[in-house]
PDB file of C-alpha atoms in Angstrom:
ATOM      1  CA  UNK A  30      81.405 107.629  53.096  1.00  0.00           C
ATOM      2  CA  UNK A  31      80.299 110.942  54.596  1.00  0.00           C
ATOM      3  CA  UNK A  32      78.905 109.132  57.654  1.00  0.00           C
ATOM      4  CA  UNK A  33      82.324 107.613  58.338  1.00  0.00           C
ATOM      5  CA  UNK A  34      83.929 111.018  57.912  1.00  0.00           C
ATOM      6  CA  UNK A  35      81.532 112.663  60.352  1.00  0.00           C
ATOM      7  CA  UNK A  36      82.089 109.906  62.904  1.00  0.00           C
ATOM      8  CA  UNK A  37      85.848 110.223  62.597  1.00  0.00           C
ATOM      9  CA  UNK A  38      85.617 113.998  63.115  1.00  0.00           C
ATOM     10  CA  UNK A  39      83.290 113.861  66.121  1.00  0.00           C
ATOM     11  CA  UNK A  40      84.029 116.359  68.874  1.00  0.00           C
ATOM     12  CA  UNK A  41      85.565 114.994  72.022  1.00  0.00           C
ATOM     13  CA  UNK A  42      85.745 118.308  73.851  1.00  0.00           C
ATOM     14  CA  UNK A  43      83.642 119.417  76.753  1.00  0.00           C
ATOM     15  CA  UNK A  44      82.476 122.820  75.553  1.00  0.00           C
ATOM     16  CA  UNK A  45      79.020 121.607  74.474  1.00  0.00           C
ATOM     17  CA  UNK A  46      78.152 119.899  77.772  1.00  0.00           C
ATOM     18  CA  UNK A  47      75.269 121.638  79.518  1.00  0.00           C
ATOM     19  CA  UNK A  48      74.366 119.561  82.569  1.00  0.00           C
ATOM     20  CA  UNK A  49      74.410 122.390  85.094  1.00  0.00           C
ATOM     21  CA  UNK A  50      78.102 122.132  85.960  1.00  0.00           C
ATOM     22  CA  UNK A  51      80.324 124.760  84.366  1.00  0.00           C
ATOM     23  CA  UNK A  52      83.433 123.757  82.465  1.00  0.00           C
ATOM     24  CA  UNK A  53      85.887 125.084  85.049  1.00  0.00           C
ATOM     25  CA  UNK A  54      84.242 123.105  87.826  1.00  0.00           C
ATOM     26  CA  UNK A  55      84.147 119.957  85.700  1.00  0.00           C
ATOM     27  CA  UNK A  56      87.864 120.320  84.997  1.00  0.00           C
ATOM     28  CA  UNK A  57      88.637 120.916  88.675  1.00  0.00           C
ATOM     29  CA  UNK A  58      86.614 117.911  89.824  1.00  0.00           C
ATOM     30  CA  UNK A  59      88.162 115.792  87.048  1.00  0.00           C
ATOM     31  CA  UNK A  60      91.641 116.741  88.303  1.00  0.00           C
ATOM     32  CA  UNK A  61      90.694 115.690  91.829  1.00  0.00           C
ATOM     33  CA  UNK A  62      89.198 112.440  90.511  1.00  0.00           C
ATOM     34  CA  UNK A  63      92.381 111.824  88.519  1.00  0.00           C
ATOM     35  CA  UNK A  64      94.377 112.102  91.758  1.00  0.00           C
ATOM     36  CA  UNK A  65      92.038 109.540  93.340  1.00  0.00           C
ATOM     37  CA  UNK A  66      92.481 107.349  90.276  1.00  0.00           C
ATOM     38  CA  UNK A  67      96.279 107.424  90.555  1.00  0.00           C
ATOM     39  CA  UNK A  68      96.136 106.585  94.259  1.00  0.00           C
ATOM     40  CA  UNK A  69      93.708 103.750  93.491  1.00  0.00           C
ATOM     41  CA  UNK A  70      96.113 102.321  90.900  1.00  0.00           C
ATOM     42  CA  UNK A  71      98.935 102.462  93.399  1.00  0.00           C
ATOM     43  CA  UNK A  72      96.870 100.653  96.018  1.00  0.00           C
ATOM     44  CA  UNK A  73      95.638  98.068  93.517  1.00  0.00           C
ATOM     45  CA  UNK A  74      99.203  97.251  92.489  1.00  0.00           C
ATOM     46  CA  UNK A  75     100.453  97.093  96.093  1.00  0.00           C
ATOM     47  CA  UNK A  76      97.531  94.879  97.071  1.00  0.00           C
ATOM     48  CA  UNK A  77      98.348  92.540  94.209  1.00  0.00           C
ATOM     49  CA  UNK A  78     102.060  92.428  95.014  1.00  0.00           C
ATOM     50  CA  UNK A  79     101.321  91.703  98.667  1.00  0.00           C
ATOM     51  CA  UNK A  80      98.757  89.071  97.631  1.00  0.00           C
ATOM     52  CA  UNK A  81     101.497  87.207  95.793  1.00  0.00           C
ATOM     53  CA  UNK A  82     104.181  87.608  98.434  1.00  0.00           C
ATOM     54  CA  UNK A  83     102.607  87.375 101.877  1.00  0.00           C
ATOM     55  CA  UNK A  84     103.910  84.528 104.047  1.00  0.00           C
ATOM     56  CA  UNK A  85     103.414  83.315 107.583  1.00  0.00           C
ATOM     57  CA  UNK A  86     100.429  82.620 109.805  1.00  0.00           C
ATOM     58  CA  UNK A  87      98.384  85.412 108.177  1.00  0.00           C
ATOM     59  CA  UNK A  88      98.975  84.040 104.678  1.00  0.00           C
ATOM     60  CA  UNK A  89      95.496  82.684 103.938  1.00  0.00           C
ATOM     61  CA  UNK A  90      93.345  85.523 105.331  1.00  0.00           C
ATOM     62  CA  UNK A  91      95.602  88.245 103.928  1.00  0.00           C
ATOM     63  CA  UNK A  92      96.009  86.455 100.592  1.00  0.00           C
ATOM     64  CA  UNK A  93      92.213  86.250 100.242  1.00  0.00           C
ATOM     65  CA  UNK A  94      91.559  89.784 101.514  1.00  0.00           C
ATOM     66  CA  UNK A  95      94.099  91.414  99.203  1.00  0.00           C
ATOM     67  CA  UNK A  96      92.596  89.527  96.262  1.00  0.00           C
ATOM     68  CA  UNK A  97      89.148  90.905  97.105  1.00  0.00           C
ATOM     69  CA  UNK A  98      90.645  94.374  97.408  1.00  0.00           C
ATOM     70  CA  UNK A  99      92.614  94.456  94.158  1.00  0.00           C
ATOM     71  CA  UNK A 100      89.629  93.075  92.229  1.00  0.00           C
ATOM     72  CA  UNK A 101      87.340  95.750  93.695  1.00  0.00           C
ATOM     73  CA  UNK A 102      89.918  98.467  93.042  1.00  0.00           C
ATOM     74  CA  UNK A 103      90.337  97.355  89.421  1.00  0.00           C
ATOM     75  CA  UNK A 104      86.592  97.729  88.820  1.00  0.00           C
ATOM     76  CA  UNK A 105      86.461 101.052  90.685  1.00  0.00           C
ATOM     77  CA  UNK A 106      89.276 102.520  88.616  1.00  0.00           C
ATOM     78  CA  UNK A 107      87.160 102.055  85.500  1.00  0.00           C
ATOM     79  CA  UNK A 108      84.129 103.713  87.102  1.00  0.00           C
ATOM     80  CA  UNK A 109      86.205 106.698  88.274  1.00  0.00           C
ATOM     81  CA  UNK A 110      87.805 107.129  84.839  1.00  0.00           C
ATOM     82  CA  UNK A 111      84.374 106.971  83.211  1.00  0.00           C
ATOM     83  CA  UNK A 112      83.170 109.725  85.563  1.00  0.00           C
ATOM     84  CA  UNK A 113      86.055 111.922  84.391  1.00  0.00           C
ATOM     85  CA  UNK A 114      84.913 111.275  80.811  1.00  0.00           C
ATOM     86  CA  UNK A 115      81.283 112.027  81.677  1.00  0.00           C
ATOM     87  CA  UNK A 116      82.458 115.375  83.040  1.00  0.00           C
ATOM     88  CA  UNK A 117      83.850 116.082  79.568  1.00  0.00           C
ATOM     89  CA  UNK A 118      87.518 115.551  80.257  1.00  0.00           C
ATOM     90  CA  UNK A 119      90.091 113.045  79.111  1.00  0.00           C
ATOM     91  CA  UNK A 120      90.644 110.181  81.503  1.00  0.00           C
ATOM     92  CA  UNK A 121      94.236 110.110  82.708  1.00  0.00           C
ATOM     93  CA  UNK A 122      96.473 108.368  80.248  1.00  0.00           C
ATOM     94  CA  UNK A 123      99.680 108.813  82.186  1.00  0.00           C
ATOM     95  CA  UNK A 124      99.915 108.049  85.859  1.00  0.00           C
ATOM     96  CA  UNK A 125     103.511 108.879  86.462  1.00  0.00           C
ATOM     97  CA  UNK A 126     106.177 106.287  86.890  1.00  0.00           C
ATOM     98  CA  UNK A 127     104.262 103.084  87.554  1.00  0.00           C
ATOM     99  CA  UNK A 128     107.407 101.473  88.952  1.00  0.00           C
ATOM    100  CA  UNK A 129     107.005 103.810  91.939  1.00  0.00           C
ATOM    101  CA  UNK A 130     103.580 102.319  92.666  1.00  0.00           C
ATOM    102  CA  UNK A 131     104.777  98.964  93.884  1.00  0.00           C
ATOM    103  CA  UNK A 132     107.100  98.506  96.822  1.00  0.00           C
ATOM    104  CA  UNK A 133     110.738  97.873  96.015  1.00  0.00           C
ATOM    105  CA  UNK A 134     111.344  94.167  95.367  1.00  0.00           C
ATOM    106  CA  UNK A 135     113.978  93.981  98.085  1.00  0.00           C
ATOM    107  CA  UNK A 136     111.517  95.495 100.545  1.00  0.00           C
ATOM    108  CA  UNK A 137     108.775  92.985  99.783  1.00  0.00           C
ATOM    109  CA  UNK A 138     111.098  90.082 100.359  1.00  0.00           C
ATOM    110  CA  UNK A 139     111.739  91.284 103.905  1.00  0.00           C
ATOM    111  CA  UNK A 140     108.291  92.578 104.832  1.00  0.00           C
ATOM    112  CA  UNK A 141     106.233  90.710 107.373  1.00  0.00           C
ATOM    113  CA  UNK A 142     102.509  90.281 106.899  1.00  0.00           C
ATOM    114  CA  UNK A 143     102.007  92.956 109.577  1.00  0.00           C
ATOM    115  CA  UNK A 144     104.293  95.353 107.656  1.00  0.00           C
ATOM    116  CA  UNK A 145     102.174  94.754 104.560  1.00  0.00           C
ATOM    117  CA  UNK A 146      98.941  95.340 106.475  1.00  0.00           C
ATOM    118  CA  UNK A 147     100.292  98.557 107.986  1.00  0.00           C
ATOM    119  CA  UNK A 148     101.331  99.798 104.546  1.00  0.00           C
ATOM    120  CA  UNK A 149      97.941  98.932 103.026  1.00  0.00           C
ATOM    121  CA  UNK A 150      96.121 100.667 105.878  1.00  0.00           C
ATOM    122  CA  UNK A 151      98.176 103.826 105.298  1.00  0.00           C
ATOM    123  CA  UNK A 152      97.368 103.716 101.564  1.00  0.00           C
ATOM    124  CA  UNK A 153      93.634 103.214 102.216  1.00  0.00           C
ATOM    125  CA  UNK A 154      93.638 106.087 104.714  1.00  0.00           C
ATOM    126  CA  UNK A 155      95.383 108.382 102.204  1.00  0.00           C
ATOM    127  CA  UNK A 156      92.778 107.570  99.556  1.00  0.00           C
ATOM    128  CA  UNK A 157      89.999 108.246 102.072  1.00  0.00           C
ATOM    129  CA  UNK A 158      91.382 111.747 102.615  1.00  0.00           C
ATOM    130  CA  UNK A 159      91.510 112.385  98.840  1.00  0.00           C
ATOM    131  CA  UNK A 160      87.979 111.035  98.398  1.00  0.00           C
ATOM    132  CA  UNK A 161      86.596 113.205 101.180  1.00  0.00           C
ATOM    133  CA  UNK A 162      88.109 116.246  99.465  1.00  0.00           C
ATOM    134  CA  UNK A 163      86.582 115.194  96.134  1.00  0.00           C
ATOM    135  CA  UNK A 164      83.172 114.457  97.703  1.00  0.00           C
ATOM    136  CA  UNK A 165      83.122 117.778  99.545  1.00  0.00           C
ATOM    137  CA  UNK A 166      84.109 119.737  96.433  1.00  0.00           C
ATOM    138  CA  UNK A 167      81.509 117.899  94.369  1.00  0.00           C
ATOM    139  CA  UNK A 168      78.763 118.309  96.973  1.00  0.00           C
ATOM    140  CA  UNK A 169      79.473 122.010  97.480  1.00  0.00           C
ATOM    141  CA  UNK A 170      79.064 122.480  93.722  1.00  0.00           C
ATOM    142  CA  UNK A 171      75.934 120.368  93.187  1.00  0.00           C
ATOM    143  CA  UNK A 172      77.762 117.475  91.483  1.00  0.00           C
ATOM    144  CA  UNK A 173      75.784 114.785  93.262  1.00  0.00           C
ATOM    145  CA  UNK A 174      76.990 112.010  90.948  1.00  0.00           C
ATOM    146  CA  UNK A 175      80.646 112.512  91.882  1.00  0.00           C
ATOM    147  CA  UNK A 176      79.721 113.020  95.531  1.00  0.00           C
ATOM    148  CA  UNK A 177      77.770 109.730  95.546  1.00  0.00           C
ATOM    149  CA  UNK A 178      80.605 107.903  93.777  1.00  0.00           C
ATOM    150  CA  UNK A 179      83.123 109.113  96.337  1.00  0.00           C
ATOM    151  CA  UNK A 180      80.762 108.211  99.199  1.00  0.00           C
ATOM    152  CA  UNK A 181      80.397 104.689  97.826  1.00  0.00           C
ATOM    153  CA  UNK A 182      84.154 104.308  97.413  1.00  0.00           C
ATOM    154  CA  UNK A 183      84.775 105.688 100.916  1.00  0.00           C
ATOM    155  CA  UNK A 184      82.566 102.945 102.331  1.00  0.00           C
ATOM    156  CA  UNK A 185      84.750 100.327 100.602  1.00  0.00           C
ATOM    157  CA  UNK A 186      88.008 101.840 101.868  1.00  0.00           C
ATOM    158  CA  UNK A 187      86.808 102.304 105.435  1.00  0.00           C
ATOM    159  CA  UNK A 188      85.628  98.681 105.515  1.00  0.00           C
ATOM    160  CA  UNK A 189      88.980  97.589 104.034  1.00  0.00           C
ATOM    161  CA  UNK A 190      90.816  99.443 106.820  1.00  0.00           C
ATOM    162  CA  UNK A 191      88.647  97.772 109.447  1.00  0.00           C
ATOM    163  CA  UNK A 192      89.189  94.308 107.928  1.00  0.00           C
ATOM    164  CA  UNK A 193      92.939  94.780 107.594  1.00  0.00           C
ATOM    165  CA  UNK A 194      93.194  95.917 111.211  1.00  0.00           C
ATOM    166  CA  UNK A 195      91.045  93.008 112.372  1.00  0.00           C
ATOM    167  CA  UNK A 196      93.121  90.524 110.369  1.00  0.00           C
ATOM    168  CA  UNK A 197      96.361  91.728 111.931  1.00  0.00           C
ATOM    169  CA  UNK A 198      95.161  92.233 115.484  1.00  0.00           C
ATOM    170  CA  UNK A 199      96.570  90.037 118.197  1.00  0.00           C
TER     171      UNK A 199
END
């Protein structure tokens, strides 16, 4: 019974972590990663909504591309949250009002495929800016793991921007 008690009372705080990154830095980087996480959720939801609702001549390529994107984003969200935990902080458990993440239903009904692409490009670009900030902060403070994670994610988002632009070009 004492083993169960000790497991149930295990520490979940970050004060005992000694990996070469001080607690203040780990908290700061975790906050930045949490911002990236929220933006990633927003983009995942928008990509999924647009996947369901795109119509017109770009239906098939955009339907397939947005599916690839929301599946990748879903997996990435888990990796980013796990990095926050590895830094000794609680992964975000509230991400604001999720209803604000998706476009308004009336908007979606009247958006063209090009409108959707433009919106997704803007979201990907915004995440790129957040990720560059996170990567720079991490790199400047010798957190190579976070820097590498952000570099890997940046590659995905920059490729997504290129593919979206190519899909919608005339």
